[in-house]
Every structure is written in C-alpha cells, then in structure tokens.
XYZ file of N, CA and C in Angstrom:
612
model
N -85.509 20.707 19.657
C -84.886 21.236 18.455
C -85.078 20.250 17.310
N -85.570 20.627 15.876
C -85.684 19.756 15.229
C -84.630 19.643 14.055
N -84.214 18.634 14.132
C -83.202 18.460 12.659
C -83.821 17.270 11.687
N -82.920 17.091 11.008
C -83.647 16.321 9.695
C -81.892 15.642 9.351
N -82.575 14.402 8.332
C -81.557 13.557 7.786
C -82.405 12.742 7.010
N -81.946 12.739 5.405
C -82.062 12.373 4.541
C -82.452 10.810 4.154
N -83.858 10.650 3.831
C -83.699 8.847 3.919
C -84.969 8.918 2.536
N -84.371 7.612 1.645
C -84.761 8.436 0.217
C -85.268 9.132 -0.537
N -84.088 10.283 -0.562
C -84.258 11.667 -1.060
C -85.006 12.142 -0.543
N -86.032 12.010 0.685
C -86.600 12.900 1.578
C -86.432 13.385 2.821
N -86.272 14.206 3.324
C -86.028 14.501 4.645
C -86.862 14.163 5.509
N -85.924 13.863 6.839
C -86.944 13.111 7.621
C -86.630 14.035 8.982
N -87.853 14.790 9.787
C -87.170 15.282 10.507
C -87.864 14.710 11.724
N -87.059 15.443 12.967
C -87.137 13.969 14.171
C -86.425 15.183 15.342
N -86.852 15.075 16.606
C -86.654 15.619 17.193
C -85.552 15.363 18.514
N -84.758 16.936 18.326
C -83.158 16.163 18.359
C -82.844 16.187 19.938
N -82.356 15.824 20.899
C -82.040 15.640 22.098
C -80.540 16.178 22.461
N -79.942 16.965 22.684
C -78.969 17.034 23.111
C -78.293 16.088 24.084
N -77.763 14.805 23.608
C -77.449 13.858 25.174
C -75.946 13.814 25.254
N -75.618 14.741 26.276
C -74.375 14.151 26.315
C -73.506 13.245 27.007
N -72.341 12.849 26.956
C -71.978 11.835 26.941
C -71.930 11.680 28.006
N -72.577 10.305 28.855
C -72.203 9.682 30.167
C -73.226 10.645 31.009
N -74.337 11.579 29.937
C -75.415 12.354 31.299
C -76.434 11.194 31.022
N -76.546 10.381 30.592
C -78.152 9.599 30.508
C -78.365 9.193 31.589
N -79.360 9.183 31.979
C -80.557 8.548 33.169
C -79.635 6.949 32.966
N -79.199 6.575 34.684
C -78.783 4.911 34.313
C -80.388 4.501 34.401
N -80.211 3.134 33.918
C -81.485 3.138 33.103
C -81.886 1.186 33.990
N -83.016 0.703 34.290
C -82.722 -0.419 35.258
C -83.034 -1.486 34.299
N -83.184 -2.572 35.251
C -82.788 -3.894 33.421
C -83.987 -4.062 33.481
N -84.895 -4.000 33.701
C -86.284 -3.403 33.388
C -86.648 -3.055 31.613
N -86.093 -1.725 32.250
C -85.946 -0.921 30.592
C -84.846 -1.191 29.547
N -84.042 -1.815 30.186
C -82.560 -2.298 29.162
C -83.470 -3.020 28.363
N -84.060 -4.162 29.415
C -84.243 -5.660 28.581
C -85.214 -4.844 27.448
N -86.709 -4.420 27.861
C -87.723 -3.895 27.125
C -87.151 -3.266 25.666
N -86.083 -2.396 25.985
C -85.951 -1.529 24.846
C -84.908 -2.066 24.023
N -84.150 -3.545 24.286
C -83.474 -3.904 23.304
C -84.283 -4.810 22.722
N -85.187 -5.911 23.533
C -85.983 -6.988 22.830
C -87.243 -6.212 21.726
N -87.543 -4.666 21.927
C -88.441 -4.065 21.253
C -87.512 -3.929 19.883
N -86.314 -3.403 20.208
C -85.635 -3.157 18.689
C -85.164 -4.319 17.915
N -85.030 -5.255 18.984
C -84.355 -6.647 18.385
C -85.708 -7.573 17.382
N -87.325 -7.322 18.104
C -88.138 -7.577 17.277
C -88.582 -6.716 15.781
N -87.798 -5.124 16.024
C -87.933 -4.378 15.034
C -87.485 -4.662 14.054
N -86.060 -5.075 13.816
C -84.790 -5.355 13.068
C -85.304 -6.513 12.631
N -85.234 -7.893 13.574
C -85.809 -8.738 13.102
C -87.054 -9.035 11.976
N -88.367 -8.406 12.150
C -89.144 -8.052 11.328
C -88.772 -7.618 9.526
N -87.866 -6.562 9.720
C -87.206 -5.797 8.974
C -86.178 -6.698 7.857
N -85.799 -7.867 8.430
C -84.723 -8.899 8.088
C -82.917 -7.912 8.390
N -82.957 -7.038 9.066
C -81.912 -6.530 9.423
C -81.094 -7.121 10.567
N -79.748 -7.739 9.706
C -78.828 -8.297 10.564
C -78.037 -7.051 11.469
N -78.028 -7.427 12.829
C -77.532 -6.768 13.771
C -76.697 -7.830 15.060
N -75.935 -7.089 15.519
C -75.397 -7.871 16.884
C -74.953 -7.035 18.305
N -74.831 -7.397 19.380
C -74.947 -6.729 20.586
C -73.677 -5.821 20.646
N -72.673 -4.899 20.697
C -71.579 -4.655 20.854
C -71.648 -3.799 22.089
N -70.133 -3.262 22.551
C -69.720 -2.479 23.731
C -70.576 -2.848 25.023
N -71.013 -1.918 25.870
C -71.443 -2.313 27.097
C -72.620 -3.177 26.901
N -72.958 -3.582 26.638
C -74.396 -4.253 26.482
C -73.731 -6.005 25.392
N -72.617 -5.815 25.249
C -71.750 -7.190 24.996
C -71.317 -7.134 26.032
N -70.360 -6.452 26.450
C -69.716 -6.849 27.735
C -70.675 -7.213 28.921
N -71.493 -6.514 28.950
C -73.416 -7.465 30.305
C -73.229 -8.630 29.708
N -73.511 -9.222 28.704
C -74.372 -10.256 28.140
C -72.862 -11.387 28.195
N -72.062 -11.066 28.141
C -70.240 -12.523 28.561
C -69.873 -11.767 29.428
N -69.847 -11.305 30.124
C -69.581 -11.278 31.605
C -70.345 -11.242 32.747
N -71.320 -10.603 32.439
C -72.560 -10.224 33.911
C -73.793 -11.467 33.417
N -73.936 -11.784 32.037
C -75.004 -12.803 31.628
C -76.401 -11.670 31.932
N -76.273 -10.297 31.873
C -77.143 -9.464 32.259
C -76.481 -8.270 31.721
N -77.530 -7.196 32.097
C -76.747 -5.976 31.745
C -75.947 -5.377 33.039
N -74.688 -4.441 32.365
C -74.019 -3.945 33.818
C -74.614 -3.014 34.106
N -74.346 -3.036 35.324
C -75.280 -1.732 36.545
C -74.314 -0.113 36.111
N -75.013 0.393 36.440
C -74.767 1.753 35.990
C -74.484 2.276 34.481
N -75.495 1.321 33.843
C -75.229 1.494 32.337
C -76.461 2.823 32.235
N -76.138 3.508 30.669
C -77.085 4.563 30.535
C -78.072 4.189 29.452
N -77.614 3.319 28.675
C -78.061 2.853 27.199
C -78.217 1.600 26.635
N -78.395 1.386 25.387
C -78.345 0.055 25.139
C -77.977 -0.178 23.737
N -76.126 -0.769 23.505
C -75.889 -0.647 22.254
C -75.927 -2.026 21.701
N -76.135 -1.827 19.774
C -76.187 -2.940 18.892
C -75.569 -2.056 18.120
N -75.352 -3.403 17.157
C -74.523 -2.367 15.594
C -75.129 -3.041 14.445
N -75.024 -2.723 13.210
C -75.217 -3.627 12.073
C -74.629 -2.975 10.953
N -74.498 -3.517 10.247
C -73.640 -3.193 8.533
C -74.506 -3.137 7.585
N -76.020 -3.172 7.461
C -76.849 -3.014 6.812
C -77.445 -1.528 7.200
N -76.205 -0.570 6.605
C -76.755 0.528 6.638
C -77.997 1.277 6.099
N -77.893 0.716 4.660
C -79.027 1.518 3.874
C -80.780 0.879 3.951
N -80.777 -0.678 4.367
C -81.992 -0.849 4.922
C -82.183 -0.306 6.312
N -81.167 -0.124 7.261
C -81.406 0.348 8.703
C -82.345 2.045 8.487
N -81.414 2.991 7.471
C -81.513 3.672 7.094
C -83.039 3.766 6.910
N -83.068 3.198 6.161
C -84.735 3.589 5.328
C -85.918 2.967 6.323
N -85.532 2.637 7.342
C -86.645 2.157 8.180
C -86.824 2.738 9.279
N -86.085 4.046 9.152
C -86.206 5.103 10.986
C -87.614 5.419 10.730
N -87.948 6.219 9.643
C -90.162 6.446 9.664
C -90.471 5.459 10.298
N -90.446 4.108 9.712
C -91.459 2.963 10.312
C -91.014 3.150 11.782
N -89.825 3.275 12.257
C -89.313 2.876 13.348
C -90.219 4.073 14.301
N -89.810 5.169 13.895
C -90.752 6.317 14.662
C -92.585 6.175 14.880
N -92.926 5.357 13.721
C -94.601 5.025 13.782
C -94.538 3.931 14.771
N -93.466 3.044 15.296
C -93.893 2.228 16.624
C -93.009 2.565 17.772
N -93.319 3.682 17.785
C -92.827 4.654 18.813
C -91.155 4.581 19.134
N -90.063 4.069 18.267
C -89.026 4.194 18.520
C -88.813 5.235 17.878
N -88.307 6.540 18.906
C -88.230 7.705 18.635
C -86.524 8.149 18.162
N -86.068 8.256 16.717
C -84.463 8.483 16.549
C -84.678 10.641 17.505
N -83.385 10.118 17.982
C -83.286 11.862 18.949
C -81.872 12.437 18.517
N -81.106 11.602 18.084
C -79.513 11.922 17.936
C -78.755 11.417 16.511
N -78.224 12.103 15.469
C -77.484 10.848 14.890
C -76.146 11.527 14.923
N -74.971 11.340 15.086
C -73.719 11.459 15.098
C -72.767 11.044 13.992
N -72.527 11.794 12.843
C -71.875 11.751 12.089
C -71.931 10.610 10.953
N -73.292 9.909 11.713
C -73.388 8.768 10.364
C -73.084 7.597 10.929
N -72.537 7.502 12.199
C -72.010 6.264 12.615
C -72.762 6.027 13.890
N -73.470 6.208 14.657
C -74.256 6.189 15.326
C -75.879 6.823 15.589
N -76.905 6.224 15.782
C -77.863 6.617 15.406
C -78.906 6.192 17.131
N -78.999 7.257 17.602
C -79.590 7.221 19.417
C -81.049 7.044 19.020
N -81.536 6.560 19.397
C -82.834 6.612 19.935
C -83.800 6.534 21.133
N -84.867 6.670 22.001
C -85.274 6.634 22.665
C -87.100 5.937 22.766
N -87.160 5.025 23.605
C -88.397 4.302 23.358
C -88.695 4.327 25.272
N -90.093 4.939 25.387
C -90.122 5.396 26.852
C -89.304 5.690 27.500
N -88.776 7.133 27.277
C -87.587 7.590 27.733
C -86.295 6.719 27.982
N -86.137 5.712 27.537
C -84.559 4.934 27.859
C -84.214 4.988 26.258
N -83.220 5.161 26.186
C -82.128 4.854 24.764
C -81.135 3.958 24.686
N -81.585 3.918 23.101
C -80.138 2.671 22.629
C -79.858 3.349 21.535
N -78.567 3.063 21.055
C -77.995 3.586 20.178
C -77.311 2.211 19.206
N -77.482 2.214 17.972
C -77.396 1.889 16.905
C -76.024 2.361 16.008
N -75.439 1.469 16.455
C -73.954 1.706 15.851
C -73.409 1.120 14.293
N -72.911 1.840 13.511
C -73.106 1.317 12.163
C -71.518 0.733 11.963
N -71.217 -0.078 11.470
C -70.130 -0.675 11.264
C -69.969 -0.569 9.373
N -68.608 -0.305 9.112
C -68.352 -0.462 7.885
C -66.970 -0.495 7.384
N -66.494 -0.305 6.509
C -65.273 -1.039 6.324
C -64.277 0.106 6.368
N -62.897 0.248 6.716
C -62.289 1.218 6.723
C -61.445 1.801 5.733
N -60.998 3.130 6.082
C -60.562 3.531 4.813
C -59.144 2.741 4.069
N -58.664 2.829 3.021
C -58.099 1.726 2.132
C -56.892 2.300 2.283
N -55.548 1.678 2.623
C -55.714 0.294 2.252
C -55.766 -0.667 4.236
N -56.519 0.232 4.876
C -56.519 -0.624 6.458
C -58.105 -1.320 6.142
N -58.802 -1.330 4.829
C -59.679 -2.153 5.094
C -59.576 -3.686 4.972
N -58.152 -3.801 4.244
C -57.652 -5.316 3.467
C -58.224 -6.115 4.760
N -57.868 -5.521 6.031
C -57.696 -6.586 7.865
C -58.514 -5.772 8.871
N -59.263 -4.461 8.372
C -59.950 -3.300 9.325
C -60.918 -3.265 9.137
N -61.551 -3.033 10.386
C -63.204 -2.158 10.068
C -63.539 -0.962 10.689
N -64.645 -0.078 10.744
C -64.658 1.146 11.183
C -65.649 1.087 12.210
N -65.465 1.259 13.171
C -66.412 1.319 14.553
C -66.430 2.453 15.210
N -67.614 3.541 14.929
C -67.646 4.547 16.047
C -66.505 5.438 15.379
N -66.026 5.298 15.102
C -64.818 6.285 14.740
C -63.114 5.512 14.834
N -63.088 4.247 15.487
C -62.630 3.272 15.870
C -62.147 2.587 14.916
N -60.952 2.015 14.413
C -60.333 1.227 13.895
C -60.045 0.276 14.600
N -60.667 -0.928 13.950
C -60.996 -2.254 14.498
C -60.504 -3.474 13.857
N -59.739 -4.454 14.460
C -59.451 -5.326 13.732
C -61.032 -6.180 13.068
N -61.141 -6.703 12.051
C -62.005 -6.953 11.059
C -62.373 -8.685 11.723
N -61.468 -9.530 11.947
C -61.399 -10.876 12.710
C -61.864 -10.457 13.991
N -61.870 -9.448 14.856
C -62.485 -9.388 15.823
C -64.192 -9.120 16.293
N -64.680 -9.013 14.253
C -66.170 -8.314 14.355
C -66.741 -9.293 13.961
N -66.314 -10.104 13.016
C -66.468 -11.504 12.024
C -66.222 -12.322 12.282
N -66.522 -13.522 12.213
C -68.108 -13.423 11.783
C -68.774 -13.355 13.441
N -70.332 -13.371 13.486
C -71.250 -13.623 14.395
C -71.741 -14.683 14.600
N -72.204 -15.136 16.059
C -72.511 -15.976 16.285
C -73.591 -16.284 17.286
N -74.604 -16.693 17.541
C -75.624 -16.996 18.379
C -75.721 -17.155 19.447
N -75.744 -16.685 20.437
C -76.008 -16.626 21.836
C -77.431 -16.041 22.775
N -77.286 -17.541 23.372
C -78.572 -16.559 24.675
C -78.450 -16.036 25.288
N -79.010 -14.585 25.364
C -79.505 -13.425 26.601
C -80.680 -13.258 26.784
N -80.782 -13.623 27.899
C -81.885 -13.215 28.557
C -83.056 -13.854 27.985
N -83.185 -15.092 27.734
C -84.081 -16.008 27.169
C -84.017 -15.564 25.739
N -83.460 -15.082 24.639
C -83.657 -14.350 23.483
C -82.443 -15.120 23.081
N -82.426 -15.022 21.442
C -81.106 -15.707 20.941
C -80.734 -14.292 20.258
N -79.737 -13.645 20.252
C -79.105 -12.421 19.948
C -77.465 -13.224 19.514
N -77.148 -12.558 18.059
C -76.042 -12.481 17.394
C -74.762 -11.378 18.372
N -73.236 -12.515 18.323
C -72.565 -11.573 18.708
C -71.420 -12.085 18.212
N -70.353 -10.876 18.261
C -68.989 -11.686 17.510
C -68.452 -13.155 17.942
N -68.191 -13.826 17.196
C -67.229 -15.195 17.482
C -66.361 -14.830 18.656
N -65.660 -13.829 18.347
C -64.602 -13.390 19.559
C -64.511 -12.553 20.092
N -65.711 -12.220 20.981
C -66.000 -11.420 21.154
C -65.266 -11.553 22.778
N -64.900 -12.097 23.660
C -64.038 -12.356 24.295
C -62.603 -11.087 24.102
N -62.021 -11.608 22.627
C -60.850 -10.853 22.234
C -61.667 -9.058 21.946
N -62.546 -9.285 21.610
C -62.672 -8.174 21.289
C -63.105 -6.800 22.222
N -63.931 -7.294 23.569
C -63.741 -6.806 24.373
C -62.665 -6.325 25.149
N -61.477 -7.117 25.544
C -60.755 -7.072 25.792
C -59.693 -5.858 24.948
N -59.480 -5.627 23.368
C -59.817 -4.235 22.631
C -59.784 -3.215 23.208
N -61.639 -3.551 23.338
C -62.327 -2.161 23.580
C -61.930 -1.747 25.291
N -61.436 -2.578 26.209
C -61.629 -2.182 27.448
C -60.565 -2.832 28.142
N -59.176 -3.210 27.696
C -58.281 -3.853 28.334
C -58.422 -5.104 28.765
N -57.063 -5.779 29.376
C -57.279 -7.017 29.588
C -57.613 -6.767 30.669
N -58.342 -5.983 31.337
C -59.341 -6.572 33.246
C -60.334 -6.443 32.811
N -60.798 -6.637 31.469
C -62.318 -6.540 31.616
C -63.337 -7.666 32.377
N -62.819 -8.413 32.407
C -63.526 -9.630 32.927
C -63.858 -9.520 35.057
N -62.884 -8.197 35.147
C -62.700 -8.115 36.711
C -63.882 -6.320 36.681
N -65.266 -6.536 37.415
C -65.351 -5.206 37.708
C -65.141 -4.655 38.958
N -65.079 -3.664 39.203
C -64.743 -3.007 40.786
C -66.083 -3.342 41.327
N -65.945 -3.618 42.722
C -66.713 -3.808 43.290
C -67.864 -2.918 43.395
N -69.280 -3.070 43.553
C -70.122 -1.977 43.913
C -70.407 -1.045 42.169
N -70.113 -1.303 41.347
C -69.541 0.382 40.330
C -69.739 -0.808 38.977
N -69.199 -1.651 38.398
C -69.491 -2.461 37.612
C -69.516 -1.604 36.103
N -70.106 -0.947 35.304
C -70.364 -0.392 34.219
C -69.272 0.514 34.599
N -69.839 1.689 35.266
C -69.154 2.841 34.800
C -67.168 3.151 34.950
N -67.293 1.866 35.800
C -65.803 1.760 35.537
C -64.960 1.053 34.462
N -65.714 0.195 33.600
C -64.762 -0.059 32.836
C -65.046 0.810 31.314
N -65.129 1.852 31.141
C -64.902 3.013 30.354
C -64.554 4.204 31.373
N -63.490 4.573 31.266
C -62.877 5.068 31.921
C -62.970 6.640 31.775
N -63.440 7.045 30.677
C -64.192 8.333 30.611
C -65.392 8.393 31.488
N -66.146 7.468 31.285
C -67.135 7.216 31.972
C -67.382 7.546 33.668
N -66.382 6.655 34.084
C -66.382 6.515 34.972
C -65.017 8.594 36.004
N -64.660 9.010 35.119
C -63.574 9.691 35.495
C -64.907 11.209 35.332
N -65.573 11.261 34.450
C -66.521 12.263 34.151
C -67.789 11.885 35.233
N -68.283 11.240 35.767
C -69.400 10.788 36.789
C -68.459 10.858 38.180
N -67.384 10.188 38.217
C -66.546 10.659 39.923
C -66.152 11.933 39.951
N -65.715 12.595 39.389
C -65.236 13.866 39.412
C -65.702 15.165 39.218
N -66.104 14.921 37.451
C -66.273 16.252 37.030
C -67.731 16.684 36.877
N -68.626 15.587 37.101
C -69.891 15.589 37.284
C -70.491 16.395 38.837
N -69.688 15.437 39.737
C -69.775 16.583 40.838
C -69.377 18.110 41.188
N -68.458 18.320 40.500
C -67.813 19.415 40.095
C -68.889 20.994 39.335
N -69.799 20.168 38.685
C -70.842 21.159 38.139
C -71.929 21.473 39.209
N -72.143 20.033 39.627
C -72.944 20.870 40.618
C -73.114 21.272 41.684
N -71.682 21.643 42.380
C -71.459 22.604 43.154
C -71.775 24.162 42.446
C-alpha cells in the first residue's frame, strides 16, 4: 500500500507495511547489530544527533548486547526537520521508511529487519518548563538530558546521562532483573501478555 508524507513541500511516497505491534519477526543480533551500525553511519554522515532509547537502551546497560526476543531496533533524535529531509537519501541506500505514526515515530526496514526512529520534542506548555514528549509519553526532561558516550558493541553510541533512572521510568524498578529464558519480551508487558496469550489465541 502506498502512502506519502510531506518532506519539502514534496511528497514523498514509500511503501507502507502494516506492522503491528509486537508481530515483527524477533530479529538475531546479527541483524540488530547490522541495521543499527548502518543507520548510526547514516545519521552520522548526515551530522544528525541521535541516541539509543527503550529496548535497544535497555540491551546496551543491562545485557551490554541486545535483548533476546527483541523485534526492532530503537534510536530517537530531536533533529526533526534534518531527520526529516533525509528519508529520500535514506531510501537511495536502501533504508526503506514502511511506517510513520503520527509524527513521532518513523519504522523502517533495511533487509527485512526494522528500526524505528523515535522523535523526541518538547511538551505541551506549561509541562514543557521540566517535560519532554516521547512516543506519546510524557517524560521527565532530566531524564533525556543531556547525552552521553558509551560503548556498544565496539561503536561509541550517545545515550542519556541517566539513563539508568530512566529506564527504570519506562519499565519499573526490576528492570535490571530479566526472567529467566524470555529476557525482552517480558519487560514490556504488553509485549510480553500479547505473545503468551493472545497471540496463541489467533492461531487456533
């Protein structure tokens, strides 16, 4: 199905994927690593500041890897309008955009594995004085700010200062404990409640 989204004043159209949530192919660190160090050289190139967030922060301070049963591979950045204007180029080296979601997330797919591109920006007023906007997410602003340098996976990749606290946020205080065997899909709990249950449930 093809849709389109606007990148200056021209439409750009791109072919759209229906993915829904928690169906992606888990994906092996194989293709994690490949398809984040491909975008991380993209961005880079680009001079677009970005940093690792959600499951793919939580791999990189806790697992020092990615977690197992992940589907994707997320980053975010606040440089919307250069991110913006560089999906063409991005599509001419085969990073294919398949999804964008309301403006705040932007999926893509590079040999069938995806990462998604999360846009961060400031929230509505007056919760932006101490807030930021994540995903749809109201976020404390000290928990995104500043970034800071860390190695994964032989690569130096930007991630919050506190990102410690901030996980902890996004996924309670056991994040640091995963269930045995299961690792990813249990600590999002949609995740993990839609793949034990209701996933089997369809295909009966």
């Amino acid at each position: 199905m093809k849709e389109s989204i606007t990148i200056n004043g021209q439409p750009f159209w791109y072919d759209a994927v229906d993915l829904r949530f928690a169906e992606g192919p888990e994906i092996t660190f194989d293709q994690a690593r490949d398809v984040l160090f491909s975008m991380k050289s993209f961005l880079d190139e680009k001079g677009i500041r970005f940093w690792l967030i959600y499951g793919t922060l939580l791999g990189a301070i806790r697992e020092h890897s990615f977690i197992s049963f992940d589907f994707d591979v997320d980053v975010q950045t606040d440089e919307f309008e250069k991110f913006l204007s560089i999906i063409p180029w991005l599509d001419e080296k085969g990073m294919k955009l398949i999804r964008v979601q309301d403006g705040r997330v932007y999926t893509f797919s590079m040999g069938g594995v995806y990462i998604d591109v999360y846009i961060a920006r400031k929230a509505p007023f007056p919760l932006n004085l101490w807030c930021s906007w994540l995903n749809g997410n109201i976020v404390p602003t000290r928990l995104v700010y500043p970034q800071v340098g860390m190695d994964f996976l032989g690569e130096k990749f930007m991630v919050p200062a506190r990102a410690e606290k901030l996980l902890a946020f996004f996924y309670g205080s056991s994040w640091r404990t995963p269930k045995p065997g299961t690792h990813g899909q249990y600590d999002i709990w949609p995740v993990y409640f839609y793949r034990r249950y209701i996933k089997k449930l369809i295909k009966r």
